Coordinates of C-alpha atoms and ligand atoms in Angstrom, one line a residue:
Chain A
X63 CA 5.7 20.0 -3.4
X64 CA 8.0 22.4 -1.7
X65 CA 9.6 25.4 -3.5
X66 CA 12.5 27.5 -2.7
X67 CA 13.8 30.5 -4.7
X68 CA 17.4 31.6 -4.7
X69 CA 18.9 34.5 -6.6
X70 CA 22.4 33.7 -8.1
X71 CA 24.1 36.2 -10.4
X72 CA 20.9 37.6 -11.9
X73 CA 19.3 34.2 -12.2
X74 CA 16.3 33.1 -10.2
X75 CA 16.8 29.5 -9.3
X76 CA 13.7 27.6 -8.2
X77 CA 14.5 24.5 -6.3
X78 CA 11.5 22.1 -6.4
X79 CA 11.1 19.2 -4.1
X80 CA 8.5 16.4 -4.2
X81 CA 5.6 15.9 -6.5
X82 CA 4.4 18.0 -9.4
X83 CA 1.2 16.3 -9.9
X84 CA -2.5 17.1 -10.4
X85 CA -3.9 18.8 -7.4
X86 CA -0.5 18.9 -5.7
X87 CA 2.2 21.1 -7.0
X88 CA 0.9 21.8 -10.5
X89 CA -0.9 25.0 -9.8
X90 CA 1.7 25.9 -7.2
X91 CA 4.5 25.8 -9.8
X92 CA 2.5 28.1 -12.0
X93 CA 1.9 30.6 -9.2
X94 CA 5.5 30.6 -8.2
X95 CA 6.7 31.3 -11.7
X96 CA 4.0 34.0 -12.2
X97 CA 5.2 35.8 -9.1
X98 CA 8.8 35.8 -10.4
X99 CA 7.7 37.1 -13.8
X100 CA 5.4 39.7 -12.3
X101 CA 8.3 41.0 -10.1
X102 CA 10.4 41.5 -13.3
X103 CA 12.5 38.4 -13.3
X104 CA 13.6 37.3 -16.7
X105 CA 16.1 34.6 -16.1
X106 CA 14.5 31.5 -14.4
X107 CA 16.2 28.2 -13.8
X108 CA 14.1 25.4 -12.4
X109 CA 16.2 22.8 -10.4
X110 CA 14.3 19.5 -10.8
X111 CA 16.8 17.4 -8.9
X112 CA 14.5 16.6 -6.0
X113 CA 11.3 16.2 -8.0
X114 CA 10.2 12.7 -7.2
X115 CA 7.1 12.4 -9.5
X116 CA 5.6 14.3 -12.3
X117 CA 2.5 13.6 -14.3
X118 CA 0.8 15.0 -17.4
X119 CA -0.6 17.9 -15.4
X120 CA 2.9 18.7 -14.1
X121 CA 4.3 18.5 -17.5
X122 CA 1.5 20.8 -18.8
X123 CA 2.3 23.3 -16.1
X124 CA 6.0 23.2 -17.0
X125 CA 5.1 23.9 -20.6
X126 CA 2.7 26.6 -19.5
X127 CA 5.4 28.3 -17.4
X128 CA 7.8 28.1 -20.3
X129 CA 5.4 29.8 -22.6
X130 CA 4.5 32.6 -20.2
X131 CA 8.1 33.3 -19.4
X132 CA 9.1 33.3 -23.0
X133 CA 6.1 35.5 -24.0
X134 CA 7.3 38.1 -21.4
X135 CA 10.7 38.1 -23.0
X136 CA 12.3 36.0 -20.4
X137 CA 14.1 32.6 -20.4
X138 CA 13.1 29.4 -18.5
X139 CA 15.6 26.6 -18.4
X140 CA 15.8 23.3 -16.5
X141 CA 18.6 22.0 -14.3
X142 CA 19.3 18.4 -13.1
X143 CA 16.5 16.6 -14.8
X144 CA 16.0 13.1 -13.3
X145 CA 16.1 10.4 -15.9
X146 CA 12.5 9.4 -15.6
X147 CA 11.3 13.0 -16.0
X148 CA 13.6 13.3 -19.0
X149 CA 11.9 10.2 -20.5
X150 CA 8.5 11.8 -19.9
X151 CA 9.6 15.0 -21.7
X152 CA 11.2 12.9 -24.5
X153 CA 8.2 10.8 -25.5
X154 CA 6.0 13.9 -25.9
X155 CA 8.8 15.6 -27.9
X156 CA 9.2 18.4 -25.3
X157 CA 12.8 17.7 -24.4
X158 CA 14.1 19.8 -27.3
X159 CA 11.8 22.7 -26.3
X160 CA 13.7 23.1 -23.0
X161 CA 17.3 24.1 -22.5
X162 CA 18.5 21.4 -20.0
X163 CA 21.7 21.7 -17.9
X164 CA 23.5 19.2 -15.7
X165 CA 25.7 21.9 -14.0
X166 CA 24.3 24.8 -12.1
X167 CA 27.2 27.1 -12.9
X168 CA 27.0 26.3 -16.6
X169 CA 23.3 26.9 -16.5
X170 CA 23.8 30.3 -14.8
X171 CA 26.4 31.3 -17.3
X172 CA 24.1 30.4 -20.2
X173 CA 21.7 33.2 -19.3
X174 CA 24.4 35.9 -19.7
Chain B
X30 CA 15.7 -27.2 6.3
X31 CA 14.4 -24.1 4.7
X32 CA 10.9 -23.6 3.2
X33 CA 10.1 -20.5 1.3
X34 CA 6.7 -19.1 0.6
X35 CA 5.2 -19.2 -2.9
X36 CA 3.5 -16.2 -4.4
X37 CA -0.1 -16.6 -5.3
X38 CA -2.5 -15.1 -7.8
X39 CA -4.7 -13.1 -5.5
X40 CA -7.7 -12.8 -7.9
X41 CA -9.2 -9.4 -8.9
X42 CA -8.6 -6.6 -6.4
X43 CA -11.4 -3.9 -6.5
X44 CA -11.0 -0.5 -5.0
X45 CA -13.3 2.5 -5.1
X46 CA -12.4 6.0 -4.0
X47 CA -14.0 9.3 -3.8
X48 CA -13.2 11.8 -6.5
X49 CA -10.1 13.5 -5.0
X50 CA -6.8 13.7 -6.6
X51 CA -5.2 12.9 -3.3
X52 CA -6.7 9.4 -3.5
X53 CA -4.7 8.5 -6.6
X54 CA -1.8 7.5 -4.4
X55 CA -4.0 5.0 -2.6
X56 CA -4.6 3.1 -5.8
X57 CA -0.9 3.4 -6.7
X58 CA 0.1 2.1 -3.3
X59 CA -2.2 -0.9 -3.7
X60 CA -1.1 -1.6 -7.2
X61 CA 2.5 -1.5 -6.0
X62 CA 1.6 -4.1 -3.4
X63 CA -0.1 -6.3 -6.1
X64 CA 3.1 -6.2 -8.1
X65 CA 5.3 -6.9 -5.1
X66 CA 7.4 -10.1 -5.4
X67 CA 6.6 -10.5 -9.1
X68 CA 8.9 -10.6 -12.0
X69 CA 8.7 -7.0 -13.0
X70 CA 11.4 -4.4 -13.0
X71 CA 11.3 -1.2 -10.9
X72 CA 11.4 0.7 -14.2
X73 CA 8.3 -1.1 -15.5
X74 CA 6.5 -0.7 -12.2
X75 CA 7.2 3.0 -12.3
X76 CA 5.6 3.5 -15.7
X77 CA 2.6 1.3 -14.8
X78 CA 2.0 3.5 -11.7
X79 CA 2.2 6.6 -13.9
X80 CA -0.3 5.2 -16.4
X81 CA -2.6 4.4 -13.4
X82 CA -2.2 7.9 -12.2
X83 CA -3.2 9.4 -15.5
X84 CA -6.2 7.1 -15.9
X85 CA -7.4 8.0 -12.4
X86 CA -6.8 11.7 -12.8
X87 CA -9.0 11.7 -16.0
X88 CA -11.7 9.7 -14.2
X89 CA -11.7 12.1 -11.3
X90 CA -11.4 15.3 -13.4
X91 CA -13.1 14.7 -16.7
X92 CA -15.3 11.8 -15.7
X93 CA -16.6 12.8 -12.3
X94 CA -15.8 16.5 -12.4
X95 CA -14.3 16.2 -8.9
X96 CA -17.8 15.7 -7.6
X97 CA -17.3 14.1 -4.2
X98 CA -20.6 12.2 -4.4
X99 CA -19.2 10.3 -7.4
X100 CA -16.6 7.6 -7.1
X101 CA -13.9 6.1 -9.2
X102 CA -13.7 2.4 -9.4
X103 CA -10.5 0.5 -10.1
X104 CA -10.1 -3.2 -10.7
X105 CA -6.6 -4.7 -10.8
X106 CA -5.7 -8.2 -11.7
X107 CA -2.6 -10.2 -12.6
X108 CA -3.2 -13.3 -14.7
X109 CA -0.8 -15.0 -17.0
X110 CA 1.9 -12.5 -16.0
X111 CA -0.3 -9.7 -17.4
X112 CA -1.5 -6.9 -15.4
X113 CA -5.0 -5.6 -16.2
X114 CA -6.2 -2.4 -14.7
X115 CA -9.8 -1.2 -15.3
X116 CA -10.7 2.3 -14.3
X117 CA -14.3 3.3 -14.3
X118 CA -15.9 6.7 -13.5
X119 CA -19.5 7.8 -13.1
X120 CA -19.3 10.5 -15.7
X121 CA -20.8 11.1 -19.2
X122 CA -18.0 9.4 -21.1
X123 CA -16.2 10.6 -24.2
X124 CA -15.2 9.6 -27.7
X125 CA -11.5 8.9 -27.8
X126 CA -11.6 9.6 -31.5
X127 CA -12.0 13.3 -30.6
X128 CA -8.8 13.4 -28.6
X129 CA -6.0 15.4 -30.3
X130 CA -2.5 14.2 -30.9
X131 CA -0.2 15.9 -28.4
X132 CA 2.7 15.4 -30.8
X133 CA 1.0 17.5 -33.6
X134 CA 2.9 20.8 -33.9
X135 CA -0.1 22.9 -33.0
X136 CA -0.5 20.9 -29.8
X137 CA 3.1 20.5 -28.8
X138 CA 3.1 23.5 -26.4
X139 CA -0.4 23.0 -25.0
X140 CA -0.8 22.8 -21.2
X141 CA -2.9 19.7 -21.4
X142 CA -3.8 16.7 -23.6
X143 CA -0.9 14.3 -22.8
X144 CA -2.6 11.9 -20.3
X145 CA -4.0 9.3 -22.7
X146 CA -0.8 9.5 -24.8
X147 CA 1.3 8.7 -21.7
X148 CA -1.0 5.8 -20.9
X149 CA -0.6 4.4 -24.4
X150 CA 3.1 4.9 -24.3
X151 CA 3.7 3.2 -21.0
X152 CA 1.2 0.3 -21.3
X153 CA 0.9 -2.4 -23.9
X154 CA -2.8 -1.6 -24.6
X155 CA -5.4 1.0 -23.7
X156 CA -9.0 0.3 -24.5
X157 CA -12.0 2.7 -24.0
X158 CA -15.6 1.7 -23.4
X159 CA -18.8 2.5 -21.7
X160 CA -19.2 0.5 -18.5
X161 CA -22.4 -1.6 -18.0
X162 CA -22.9 0.2 -14.7
X163 CA -22.7 3.6 -16.6
X164 CA -19.7 5.9 -16.9
X165 CA -16.5 5.5 -18.9
X166 CA -14.3 2.6 -18.4
X167 CA -10.7 2.3 -19.6
X168 CA -8.8 -0.9 -19.6
X169 CA -5.0 -0.8 -19.4
X170 CA -2.9 -3.9 -19.9
X171 CA 0.8 -4.6 -19.5
X172 CA 2.7 -7.9 -19.8
X173 CA 4.9 -7.9 -16.7
X174 CA 8.0 -9.9 -17.6
X175 CA 8.4 -8.8 -21.2
X176 CA 12.0 -9.5 -22.1
X177 CA 12.4 -6.3 -24.2
X178 CA 11.2 -3.3 -22.3
X179 CA 10.5 -0.5 -24.7
X180 CA 8.7 2.0 -22.5
X181 CA 9.8 5.4 -21.3
X182 CA 11.7 6.7 -24.3
X183 CA 15.3 6.2 -25.3
X184 CA 18.2 6.9 -22.9
Chain C
X166 CA 9.5 30.6 0.6
X167 CA 8.3 27.1 1.6
X168 CA 4.8 25.8 1.1
X169 CA 4.0 22.4 2.6
X170 CA 1.1 20.1 1.6
X171 CA -1.9 19.7 3.8
X172 CA -3.3 16.2 4.5
X173 CA -6.9 15.7 3.4
X174 CA -9.7 13.5 4.5
X175 CA -9.9 11.2 1.5
X176 CA -13.5 10.0 2.0
X177 CA -14.4 6.3 2.4
X178 CA -12.0 3.9 0.8
X179 CA -13.6 0.7 -0.4
X180 CA -11.8 -2.5 -1.2
X181 CA -13.0 -5.9 -2.2
X182 CA -10.8 -9.0 -2.4
X183 CA -11.3 -12.6 -3.2
X184 CA -11.4 -15.0 -0.3
X185 CA -7.7 -15.8 0.1
X186 CA -5.6 -15.3 3.2
X187 CA -2.8 -13.9 1.1
X188 CA -5.0 -10.9 0.3
X189 CA -5.2 -9.8 3.9
X190 CA -1.9 -8.0 3.4
X191 CA -3.4 -5.9 0.5
X192 CA -6.0 -4.5 2.9
X193 CA -3.4 -3.9 5.6
X194 CA -1.1 -2.2 3.1
X195 CA -4.0 0.1 2.0
X196 CA -4.9 0.8 5.6
X197 CA -1.3 1.7 6.4
X198 CA -1.4 4.2 3.5
X199 CA -4.7 5.7 4.8
X200 CA -3.0 6.2 8.2
X201 CA 0.1 7.7 6.7
X202 CA 0.9 11.2 7.8
X203 CA -1.7 11.1 10.5
X204 CA -1.3 11.6 14.2
X205 CA -1.0 8.0 15.1
X206 CA 1.9 6.1 16.7
X207 CA 3.6 3.2 15.0
X208 CA 2.4 1.1 18.0
X209 CA -1.2 2.0 17.5
X210 CA -0.9 1.4 13.8
X211 CA 0.5 -2.0 14.4
X212 CA -2.4 -3.1 16.6
X213 CA -5.0 -1.6 14.2
X214 CA -3.5 -3.7 11.4
X215 CA -3.5 -6.8 13.5
X216 CA -7.2 -6.2 14.3
X217 CA -7.9 -5.7 10.6
X218 CA -6.1 -9.0 9.9
X219 CA -8.2 -10.9 12.4
X220 CA -11.4 -9.5 11.0
X221 CA -10.5 -10.4 7.5
X222 CA -9.3 -13.8 8.4
X223 CA -12.7 -14.5 10.0
X224 CA -14.5 -13.1 7.0
X225 CA -12.5 -15.3 4.6
X226 CA -12.5 -18.4 6.8
X227 CA -15.7 -18.5 8.7
X228 CA -17.8 -16.2 6.6
X229 CA -16.9 -17.2 3.0
X230 CA -15.4 -20.6 3.8
X231 CA -12.4 -19.7 1.5
X232 CA -14.8 -20.0 -1.4
X233 CA -13.0 -18.0 -4.2
X234 CA -16.3 -17.0 -5.8
X235 CA -17.2 -15.1 -2.6
X236 CA -15.5 -11.8 -1.7
X237 CA -14.7 -9.9 1.3
X238 CA -15.5 -6.2 1.4
X239 CA -13.6 -3.6 3.4
X240 CA -14.5 0.0 3.9
X241 CA -12.0 2.3 5.7
X242 CA -12.6 5.8 6.7
X243 CA -11.0 8.4 8.9
X244 CA -13.3 11.1 10.1
X245 CA -12.9 13.2 13.3
X246 CA -9.6 11.5 14.0
X247 CA -11.4 8.2 14.3
X248 CA -10.7 5.3 12.0
X249 CA -13.7 3.2 11.1
X250 CA -13.2 -0.2 9.4
X251 CA -16.1 -2.2 8.1
X252 CA -15.5 -5.8 7.1
X253 CA -18.3 -7.6 5.3
X254 CA -18.4 -11.2 4.0
X255 CA -20.9 -13.2 1.9
X256 CA -21.4 -15.9 4.5
X257 CA -24.2 -17.1 6.8
X258 CA -23.3 -14.8 9.7
X259 CA -23.1 -15.8 13.3
X260 CA -24.3 -14.8 16.8
X261 CA -21.4 -13.2 18.7
X262 CA -23.2 -14.2 21.9
X263 CA -22.2 -17.8 21.2
X264 CA -18.5 -17.0 21.0
X265 CA -16.6 -18.4 24.0
X266 CA -14.2 -16.4 26.3
X267 CA -10.6 -17.3 25.4
X268 CA -9.6 -16.4 28.9
X269 CA -11.8 -19.0 30.5
X270 CA -9.6 -21.7 32.0
X271 CA -11.2 -24.4 29.8
X272 CA -10.4 -22.3 26.7
X273 CA -7.0 -21.0 27.6
X274 CA -5.1 -23.8 25.8
X275 CA -7.4 -24.1 22.8
X276 CA -5.8 -23.7 19.4
X277 CA -8.5 -21.2 18.3
X278 CA -11.0 -18.7 19.5
X279 CA -8.8 -15.6 20.1
X280 CA -9.5 -13.5 17.0
X281 CA -12.5 -11.5 18.2
X282 CA -10.9 -11.1 21.6
X283 CA -7.8 -9.5 19.9
X284 CA -10.0 -7.2 17.9
X285 CA -11.8 -6.0 21.0
X286 CA -8.5 -5.6 22.8
X287 CA -6.8 -3.5 20.2
X288 CA -9.7 -1.4 18.9
X289 CA -11.9 0.9 20.9
X290 CA -15.1 -0.7 19.7
X291 CA -16.2 -3.8 17.7
X292 CA -19.8 -4.1 16.6
X293 CA -21.4 -7.1 14.8
X294 CA -24.3 -6.9 12.4
X295 CA -25.9 -8.4 9.3
X296 CA -25.1 -6.3 6.3
X297 CA -28.0 -5.0 4.1
X298 CA -26.3 -6.7 1.1
X299 CA -26.3 -10.0 3.0
X300 CA -23.5 -11.6 5.0
X301 CA -21.9 -10.6 8.3
X302 CA -20.5 -7.1 8.9
X303 CA -18.2 -6.1 11.7
X304 CA -17.4 -2.5 12.4
X305 CA -14.1 -1.7 14.1
X306 CA -13.4 1.8 15.4
X307 CA -10.3 3.4 16.9
X308 CA -9.6 7.0 18.0
X309 CA -6.3 7.8 16.4
X310 CA -4.6 10.4 18.5
X311 CA -5.9 9.1 21.9
X312 CA -3.5 10.6 24.5
X313 CA -3.4 7.5 26.7
X314 CA -2.8 4.4 24.7
X315 CA -3.8 1.4 26.6
X316 CA -3.7 -1.3 23.9
X317 CA -1.3 -4.2 23.7
X318 CA -0.9 -5.3 27.3
X319 CA 1.5 -3.9 29.9
X320 CA 5.2 -3.9 29.4
Chain D
X162 CA 7.8 -18.2 7.2
X163 CA 11.2 -19.9 7.0
X164 CA 12.3 -22.5 9.5
X165 CA 15.7 -23.8 10.5
X166 CA 16.4 -26.5 13.0
X167 CA 19.7 -26.7 15.0
X168 CA 20.7 -29.3 17.6
X169 CA 22.6 -27.8 20.5
X170 CA 23.5 -29.9 23.5
X171 CA 20.4 -32.2 23.3
X172 CA 18.0 -29.3 22.5
X173 CA 16.3 -28.8 19.1
X174 CA 16.4 -25.1 18.4
X175 CA 13.8 -24.0 15.8
X176 CA 14.7 -20.6 14.3
X177 CA 11.6 -19.1 12.8
X178 CA 11.8 -16.2 10.4
X179 CA 8.9 -14.1 9.0
X180 CA 5.2 -14.5 9.5
X181 CA 3.3 -17.0 11.5
X182 CA -0.1 -16.1 10.2
X183 CA -3.2 -17.8 8.9
X184 CA -2.4 -19.7 5.7
X185 CA 1.3 -18.8 5.9
X186 CA 3.4 -20.4 8.5
X187 CA 0.8 -21.5 10.9
X188 CA 0.4 -25.1 9.6
X189 CA 4.1 -25.2 8.7
X190 CA 5.0 -24.6 12.3
X191 CA 2.8 -27.4 13.5
X192 CA 4.3 -29.8 10.9
X193 CA 7.8 -28.9 11.8
X194 CA 7.2 -29.5 15.5
X195 CA 5.4 -32.8 14.8
X196 CA 8.3 -34.0 12.8
X197 CA 10.7 -33.2 15.7
X198 CA 8.4 -35.0 18.2
X199 CA 7.9 -38.0 15.9
X200 CA 11.7 -38.4 15.6
X201 CA 11.9 -38.6 19.4
X202 CA 13.0 -35.1 20.2
X203 CA 11.8 -34.0 23.7
X204 CA 13.5 -30.7 24.2
X205 CA 12.3 -28.0 21.8
X206 CA 13.2 -24.3 21.9
X207 CA 11.5 -22.0 19.5
X208 CA 13.6 -18.9 18.6
X209 CA 11.1 -16.2 17.9
X210 CA 13.7 -13.4 17.3
X211 CA 13.0 -13.0 13.6
X212 CA 9.2 -13.5 13.7
X213 CA 7.8 -10.3 12.2
X214 CA 4.1 -10.9 12.6
X215 CA 1.9 -13.3 14.4
X216 CA -1.9 -13.5 14.5
X217 CA -4.5 -15.5 16.4
X218 CA -3.9 -18.5 14.1
X219 CA -0.2 -18.4 14.8
X220 CA -0.8 -18.1 18.5
X221 CA -3.2 -21.0 18.3
X222 CA -0.6 -23.1 16.6
X223 CA 2.0 -22.2 19.2
X224 CA -0.4 -23.3 21.9
X225 CA -1.2 -26.5 19.9
X226 CA 2.5 -27.2 19.6
X227 CA 3.0 -26.7 23.3
X228 CA 0.2 -29.1 24.1
X229 CA 1.3 -31.8 21.8
X230 CA 5.0 -31.6 22.9
X231 CA 3.9 -31.6 26.6
X232 CA 1.6 -34.6 26.0
X233 CA 4.4 -36.6 24.6
X234 CA 6.5 -35.9 27.7
X235 CA 8.6 -33.2 26.1
X236 CA 9.2 -29.6 26.8
X237 CA 8.6 -26.6 24.5
X238 CA 10.1 -23.3 25.5
X239 CA 10.4 -19.9 23.8
X240 CA 13.5 -17.8 23.1
X241 CA 13.8 -14.1 22.2
X242 CA 10.2 -13.1 22.2
X243 CA 9.7 -9.8 20.3
X244 CA 7.9 -7.2 22.5
X245 CA 4.7 -7.2 20.4
X246 CA 4.4 -10.9 20.4
X247 CA 4.9 -10.9 24.1
X248 CA 2.0 -8.4 24.3
X249 CA -0.2 -10.7 22.2
X250 CA 0.6 -13.6 24.5
X251 CA 0.0 -11.5 27.6
X252 CA -3.4 -10.2 26.8
X253 CA -4.7 -13.8 26.2
X254 CA -3.0 -14.9 29.5
X255 CA -0.7 -17.3 27.7
X256 CA 2.6 -15.7 28.6
X257 CA 2.6 -17.6 31.9
X258 CA 2.0 -20.9 30.1
X259 CA 5.3 -20.7 28.2
X260 CA 8.8 -20.7 29.7
X261 CA 10.4 -17.7 28.0
X262 CA 14.2 -17.0 27.8
X263 CA 16.2 -14.0 26.7
X264 CA 19.5 -15.9 26.5
X265 CA 20.0 -19.0 24.3
X266 CA 22.6 -20.6 26.7
X267 CA 20.3 -20.1 29.7
X268 CA 17.4 -21.6 27.8
X269 CA 19.5 -24.6 26.8
X270 CA 20.7 -25.2 30.3
X271 CA 17.1 -25.0 31.6
X272 CA 16.3 -28.2 29.8
X273 CA 19.0 -30.2 31.7
Ligands
ADP429 N1 -12.7 9.6 -18.0 C1 -13.0 10.6 -18.9 N2 -14.3 11.1 -19.0 C2 -14.6 12.1 -19.9 N3 -13.7 12.6 -20.7 C3 -12.4 12.2 -20.7 C4 -12.0 11.1 -19.8 N4 -10.7 10.9 -20.0 C5 -10.3 11.7 -20.9 N5 -11.3 12.5 -21.4 C6 -11.2 13.5 -22.5 O1 -10.1 13.3 -23.2 C7 -9.2 14.5 -23.2 C8 -7.8 14.1 -23.3 O2 -7.4 13.5 -22.1 P1 -5.9 13.4 -21.7 O3 -5.1 12.9 -22.9 O4 -5.7 12.7 -20.5 O5 -5.4 14.9 -21.5 P2 -5.9 16.0 -20.4 O6 -6.5 15.3 -19.3 O7 -4.7 16.8 -20.1 O8 -6.9 16.9 -21.2 C9 -9.7 15.2 -22.0 O9 -9.4 16.6 -22.1 C10 -11.1 14.9 -21.9 O10 -11.9 15.7 -22.8
ADP430 N1 -17.4 -13.6 9.7 C1 -17.8 -14.6 10.4 N2 -18.8 -15.4 9.9 C2 -19.2 -16.5 10.6 N3 -18.7 -16.9 11.8 C3 -17.8 -16.1 12.4 C4 -17.3 -15.0 11.7 N4 -16.3 -14.4 12.5 C5 -16.3 -15.2 13.6 N5 -17.1 -16.2 13.5 C6 -17.4 -17.3 14.6 O1 -16.8 -16.8 15.8 C7 -15.9 -17.8 16.3 C8 -14.8 -17.1 17.1 O2 -14.0 -16.3 16.2 P1 -12.6 -15.9 16.6 O3 -12.7 -15.3 18.0 O4 -12.0 -15.0 15.6 O5 -11.7 -17.2 16.8 P2 -11.4 -18.3 15.6 O6 -11.5 -17.7 14.3 O7 -10.0 -18.7 16.0 O8 -12.4 -19.4 15.8 C9 -15.4 -18.5 15.1 O9 -15.0 -19.8 15.4 C10 -16.7 -18.6 14.2 O10 -17.5 -19.6 14.7

C-alpha cells in the first residue's frame, strides 16, 4: 500500500493506493492515522478510490482507526468507496458506521 | 476450418507454502488460473479469492503462528462445476463453536473476528475439521455457474 | 509521504499436479508469479518457463506415462537471486547418459529428443537424480539477474 | 491451437494461432498437414505469425511435417517466424532446414 496525505481546508485527506491486507498495509494504515491524530488532526478523510483489495484485517484496521479517531474527539470519514469494498463493509454491517462520500468537496464541507 | 480447444478437468491441484502472508497471493494466483476459461463471473471469482485469502491468513496466523518452519497446504479442485478448496495448517486447531458473531452489537466495532464470517458469506459452504495429517483443515465449496448469485451484499 | 512495499523471499513453493499436459500451464503460471517483481527480464522469464514446460512434459509423459493416479511434484524457490526448480515424477526413472544428442546429424530430423537439450540451453544447470520418495527428480537452476544473458540463440 | 487453410496461387497457406505444445496443437498440426498432403497438395506454407508458444513436441511435429511433405515430393516452408520460435529452431540447428520467409507474396512466388 502507498499512502499520501494532503491538507485541504482543515481536513487531512489520506489517499490510499493498493492493498490493505494482512501483513501489507493493515498496520501501515493504523500507523499513518495515529501519526495524524498525535499531531492534533481531528478531521480525517480516507480516500479509498485506488484501494484494489481489502481483507478482514484491513477492515479491522479501518474500524480500529475509526474508533481511535472518534475517541480523541475527531472525525474519520470515507471517500470514493469502490463497490466491492462497500459490499464488504455492508455484509458486516459496518457501512452505517462510516460516513461515506462520493464527492471530495462535499466530504470536506461535511467536517465544517 | 477452425478447431478450438476444449477445457479439461485438471484433477486436484495441491500447493504448499511457507507461513508468510505474502504467499497468500501465490495461492490466489493459482486459483485464478484454475478458474480461467470456466463459466464463472469476475464477481464470483473475486469473492472466492477473498475467501481463500481469509482462510490462508487464518492458517498462517492462528494455525501456524507465522512459524516459517510450518507450512500451509491448499488443495483446489473443480468437479461438477463446483470448486472445492481445502486449507490445512500445522497448528493446534480450534473449535469453531467458540468463535463470536461479528454482527453482535458488542463485536461490531472490534478490530478482528470477521474472517470466518466473510468466508461463510462468500462461499456456499465452509466446513471445519482436524486433518488426518494433524492441524486444522477448512473446506470451502462454491458452485461456479450458479444462476442466482447472492454473494457480496446488496447493491 | 510515500511508503513502498518490499519484496520478500517467500520460501519454497511446492505444487503437485495430476499427470495431464494441460496442467503444465498451472505450474508456469505459478512460476511466473514467483518471478514477479524480481530483477529478471521478460526474455529470461520466457526461457525459464519453457524449460519448466519441458521438464513437466517429460515427467508427465515419460515418468508417469500420463497415468492420472500418478502425480508430478514441483518445488520452486528463489534464494540468492537464483531460481531453483525441482521436478519429480512417480515413474521408473532413466539414465541421462542414454539420451542422444539432438544435434547429431542422424538425430537432426527426428520428431523427438529435444526436451532435455532445451532445458540445458535455457537454464544454467540441469541435474538428474532419483528422488528419495521414488521417481526421477530433475533440478533446474538459473541465476536471475545475470548481466550477460546468453540464452535463446543469437539474433 | 486454431488452424485455418487458405489457397493462394497454388499454395496452401496454413495460418496457425495459439500454442503448438504437447497435448494441445502438436497432433492437430500433423493431422492438418496430412490431410493437405493426402488431398494432393504439394506446396504448403505455414504462417507462424500468431503462434504464441511452441515446445519441443511442437518443434518435433514441425520437423515431422517437413519430412512427410518432402517425402511425398512436396515443399513445406515457414512464414513470419516469431523471434522466440526462431531462437528455438536455431539452437537445435533446424533453422537451416526450413525455408523461412518474412513476406507472404515472396514465399508464394518461391514455390513457382
Ligand atoms: N486455522 C486456525 N487455527 C486456529 N485458530 C483459528 C484458525 N482459524 C480461525 N481461528 C480462530 O478463530 C477466530 C476467528 O477467526 P476469524 O473469524 O478469521 O477472525 P480473526 O482472524 O480476525 O480473529 C480466530 O481469532 C482464532 O482464534
Ligand atoms: N522424467 C523422465 N522419466 C523417464 N524417462 C525420461 C524422463 N525424462 C526424459 N526421459 C527420457 O529421456 C528421453 C529424452 O527426453 P527429451 O530430451 O525430453 O526428448 P523427448 O521427450 O522428446 O523424447 C526421453 O525420450 C525419455 O526416454
